[in-house]
Every structure is written in C-alpha cells, then in structure tokens.
mmCIF file of C-alpha atoms in Angstrom:
data_model
loop_
_atom_site.group_PDB
_atom_site.id
_atom_site.type_symbol
_atom_site.label_atom_id
_atom_site.label_comp_id
_atom_site.label_asym_id
_atom_site.label_seq_id
_atom_site.Cartn_x
_atom_site.Cartn_y
_atom_site.Cartn_z
ATOM 1 C CA MET A 121 84.432 56.600 91.062
ATOM 2 C CA VAL A 122 84.730 59.510 93.510
ATOM 3 C CA GLU A 123 83.561 62.683 91.839
ATOM 4 C CA PHE A 124 84.007 65.168 94.688
ATOM 5 C CA LEU A 125 87.802 64.867 94.725
ATOM 6 C CA GLN A 126 89.235 67.727 92.691
ATOM 7 C CA LEU A 127 92.924 67.653 91.867
ATOM 8 C CA SER A 128 94.340 70.738 90.215
ATOM 9 C CA PHE A 129 97.660 71.691 88.695
ATOM 10 C CA GLY A 130 99.390 74.544 90.511
ATOM 11 C CA GLY A 131 96.202 76.443 91.328
ATOM 12 C CA GLU A 132 95.345 76.929 87.657
ATOM 13 C CA MET A 133 92.025 75.876 86.247
ATOM 14 C CA GLY A 134 91.638 72.372 87.639
ATOM 15 C CA LEU A 135 91.973 69.522 85.228
ATOM 16 C CA GLY A 136 90.165 67.129 87.530
ATOM 17 C CA ILE A 137 91.113 63.535 88.051
ATOM 18 C CA ASP A 138 90.622 62.559 84.409
ATOM 19 C CA GLY A 139 92.875 65.373 83.207
ATOM 20 C CA CYS A 140 95.576 64.485 85.727
ATOM 21 C CA LEU A 141 95.532 60.841 84.705
ATOM 22 C CA ALA A 142 95.533 61.828 81.031
ATOM 23 C CA SER A 143 98.706 63.853 81.676
ATOM 24 C CA MET A 144 100.288 60.806 83.315
ATOM 25 C CA MET A 145 99.372 58.706 80.292
ATOM 26 C CA THR A 146 101.571 60.970 78.123
ATOM 27 C CA ILE A 147 104.641 59.466 79.800
ATOM 28 C CA PRO A 148 106.406 57.370 77.126
ATOM 29 C CA GLY A 149 105.496 53.704 77.510
ATOM 30 C CA ALA A 150 102.549 54.314 79.855
ATOM 31 C CA ARG A 151 99.984 51.537 79.433
ATOM 32 C CA ARG A 152 97.702 52.108 82.399
ATOM 33 C CA VAL A 153 97.460 54.450 85.377
ATOM 34 C CA THR A 154 95.258 54.041 88.428
ATOM 35 C CA LEU A 155 94.695 56.416 91.336
ATOM 36 C CA VAL A 156 94.133 54.297 94.459
ATOM 37 C CA ASP A 157 92.820 54.997 97.958
ATOM 38 C CA CYS A 158 95.228 53.062 100.181
ATOM 39 C CA ALA A 159 92.855 53.028 103.165
ATOM 40 C CA SER A 160 90.101 51.181 101.307
ATOM 41 C CA GLY A 161 92.127 49.549 98.526
ATOM 42 C CA LEU A 162 89.672 50.903 95.958
ATOM 43 C CA ALA A 163 90.380 52.565 92.636
ATOM 44 C CA VAL A 164 89.400 56.232 92.612
ATOM 45 C CA ALA A 165 89.961 56.548 88.863
ATOM 46 C CA ALA A 166 91.899 54.936 86.033
ATOM 47 C CA ALA A 167 93.026 55.658 82.493
ATOM 48 C CA GLY A 168 94.749 53.800 79.704
ATOM 49 C CA ARG A 169 94.392 50.342 78.252
ATOM 50 C CA GLU A 170 91.489 48.505 79.803
ATOM 51 C CA ASP A 171 92.570 45.166 78.362
ATOM 52 C CA VAL A 172 95.718 45.153 80.514
ATOM 53 C CA LEU A 173 94.193 44.920 83.979
ATOM 54 C CA ASP A 174 90.855 45.621 85.643
ATOM 55 C CA GLN A 175 91.126 48.808 87.721
ATOM 56 C CA HIS A 176 89.654 47.137 90.812
ATOM 57 C CA GLU A 177 92.036 44.158 90.665
ATOM 58 C CA ASP A 178 94.836 46.636 90.016
ATOM 59 C CA ALA A 179 93.904 48.716 93.064
ATOM 60 C CA ALA A 180 93.528 45.739 95.400
ATOM 61 C CA GLY A 181 96.808 44.090 94.371
ATOM 62 C CA ALA A 182 98.822 47.311 94.396
ATOM 63 C CA THR A 183 97.393 48.247 97.811
ATOM 64 C CA ASP A 184 98.621 44.929 99.224
ATOM 65 C CA VAL A 185 102.136 45.734 97.952
ATOM 66 C CA VAL A 186 102.099 49.287 99.370
ATOM 67 C CA ARG A 187 100.813 48.140 102.752
ATOM 68 C CA ALA A 188 103.441 45.377 102.957
ATOM 69 C CA VAL A 189 106.276 47.787 102.167
ATOM 70 C CA LEU A 190 105.027 50.448 104.591
ATOM 71 C CA ALA A 191 104.696 47.855 107.373
ATOM 72 C CA SER A 192 108.216 46.482 106.961
ATOM 73 C CA PRO A 193 110.970 48.170 108.984
ATOM 74 C CA ALA A 194 113.484 46.091 107.011
ATOM 75 C CA LEU A 195 112.722 48.192 103.924
ATOM 76 C CA SER A 196 113.632 51.478 105.584
ATOM 77 C CA ALA A 197 116.847 53.127 104.420
ATOM 78 C CA THR A 198 117.664 54.595 107.834
ATOM 79 C CA ALA A 199 117.607 53.325 111.425
ATOM 80 C CA ALA A 200 115.077 55.999 112.355
ATOM 81 C CA GLY A 201 112.868 55.011 109.427
ATOM 82 C CA ASP A 202 112.074 57.072 106.385
ATOM 83 C CA ASP A 203 109.075 57.905 104.293
ATOM 84 C CA VAL A 204 108.532 55.683 101.282
ATOM 85 C CA GLU A 205 107.940 57.753 98.157
ATOM 86 C CA GLU A 206 107.996 55.116 95.414
ATOM 87 C CA ILE A 207 107.921 51.387 94.935
ATOM 88 C CA ILE A 208 109.124 49.827 91.682
ATOM 89 C CA VAL A 209 108.276 46.283 90.650
ATOM 90 C CA CYS A 210 110.071 44.989 87.565
ATOM 91 C CA GLY A 211 108.436 42.361 85.389
ATOM 92 C CA THR A 212 109.548 40.715 82.184
ATOM 93 C CA ASP A 213 107.224 42.882 80.067
ATOM 94 C CA GLY A 214 107.015 46.041 82.094
ATOM 95 C CA TYR A 215 107.471 48.077 85.218
ATOM 96 C CA HIS A 216 104.988 48.916 87.949
ATOM 97 C CA LEU A 217 105.675 52.309 89.475
ATOM 98 C CA LEU A 218 103.742 52.929 92.691
ATOM 99 C CA VAL A 219 104.049 56.562 93.778
ATOM 100 C CA LEU A 220 102.665 57.663 97.121
ATOM 101 C CA THR A 221 101.155 61.138 97.183
ATOM 102 C CA GLU A 222 101.612 63.765 99.847
ATOM 103 C CA ALA A 223 99.115 63.918 102.710
ATOM 104 C CA ASN A 224 97.540 67.182 101.549
ATOM 105 C CA LEU A 225 95.377 65.316 99.043
ATOM 106 C CA ASP A 226 92.902 64.476 101.832
ATOM 107 C CA GLY A 227 93.929 60.904 102.377
ATOM 108 C CA HIS A 228 96.494 58.302 101.579
ATOM 109 C CA LEU A 229 96.387 58.057 97.834
ATOM 110 C CA PHE A 230 98.905 56.510 95.519
ATOM 111 C CA VAL A 231 99.278 56.222 91.784
ATOM 112 C CA HIS A 232 100.029 52.941 90.028
ATOM 113 C CA LEU A 233 101.617 53.438 86.622
ATOM 114 C CA LEU A 234 102.098 50.384 84.424
ATOM 115 C CA LEU A 235 104.953 51.061 82.039
ATOM 116 C CA ASP A 236 105.859 49.014 78.970
ATOM 117 C CA ARG A 237 109.413 47.689 79.199
ATOM 118 C CA GLU A 238 110.148 48.058 75.466
ATOM 119 C CA THR A 239 108.909 51.622 74.953
ATOM 120 C CA GLY A 240 109.151 53.053 78.453
ATOM 121 C CA ASN A 241 112.000 54.410 80.510
ATOM 122 C CA ILE A 242 111.616 53.892 84.268
ATOM 123 C CA ALA A 243 113.969 56.767 85.154
ATOM 124 C CA LEU A 244 112.072 59.201 82.928
ATOM 125 C CA ALA A 245 108.739 57.927 84.278
ATOM 126 C CA ARG A 246 109.910 58.508 87.867
ATOM 127 C CA LEU A 247 110.922 62.087 87.073
ATOM 128 C CA ARG A 248 107.708 62.876 85.168
ATOM 129 C CA MET A 249 105.531 61.371 87.917
ATOM 130 C CA ARG A 250 107.389 63.387 90.557
ATOM 131 C CA ASP A 251 106.825 66.565 88.502
ATOM 132 C CA LEU A 252 103.155 65.838 87.852
ATOM 133 C CA LEU A 253 102.410 64.950 91.470
ATOM 134 C CA GLY A 254 104.306 68.039 92.593
ATOM 135 C CA GLU A 255 102.038 70.162 90.419
ATOM 136 C CA ILE A 256 98.924 68.385 91.678
ATOM 137 C CA THR A 257 99.837 68.847 95.339
ATOM 138 C CA GLY A 258 100.981 72.428 94.839
ATOM 139 C CA GLY A 259 104.632 71.580 95.456
ATOM 140 C CA GLY A 260 105.764 71.940 91.844
#
C-alpha cells in the first residue's frame, strides 16, 4: 500500500486514501472499491468486502480492461478520439464501474467500484463517483 499519496477533499483537512474509499463505500450497493495504479496494475488501496475479490486480482484484471479500452480506437465516440472517463461492465449479480481519475493525482489512477445489482443503482453510483472524484481532484 502506498502511504505517501495523500488525497484530500476540496483542500479541507485531508481524509487520506482510507477516508476517500470509505466515502465511496457509502454509495448504495457498494460491495468493494479499489484504487488502482494503471501503469503498474497494482492496487494502491481497497475497502469493502474482502470475501468478494482479492484486491490484487481485482487491480490486475481491471487494469487489463482499462488498457484494452484505452488502446481501442473503435471505442472512441468521435473521429478525433475522446477521453474515456468511465467503463461499465454489467454482470448477472452486479456492476463494475471503472472510473479514470484526472491527471493531477500524480499518475494514471482509476477506481474500481463493485456494485451489487439488487441494492445498487448504476446511475446514482456514476453521479456519486463523479462528485467524489471531483472533490478529491479539486474540481468539485
């Protein structure tokens, strides 16, 4: 776990990585959240149910998905290309929301939120994640 990375909400007293992930876990239906370094494919930190998925397997698998999407011009919405902000994978029991962070977090980080299909709402989760990441990066 990287301890020198300090994320803070809107310049207020920093909550740190654990506090940020704890806020993400308040999203209805959230089962697990992992902050991942896309360059290395390693988990920076994780929170939530540990029986769902190992954070290192989570990080490696989600990184493969992010890299594949970013490398595919066919998945761009415009001819000139566009920046991918989110990737959603729908499963029979839940949703995987992969949200790429802005570059001002000193690297290419993304958040993988595993959301329960029965108790979660993917639209609400997308909005809450956008708000939380906006606060973390100073854009909210």
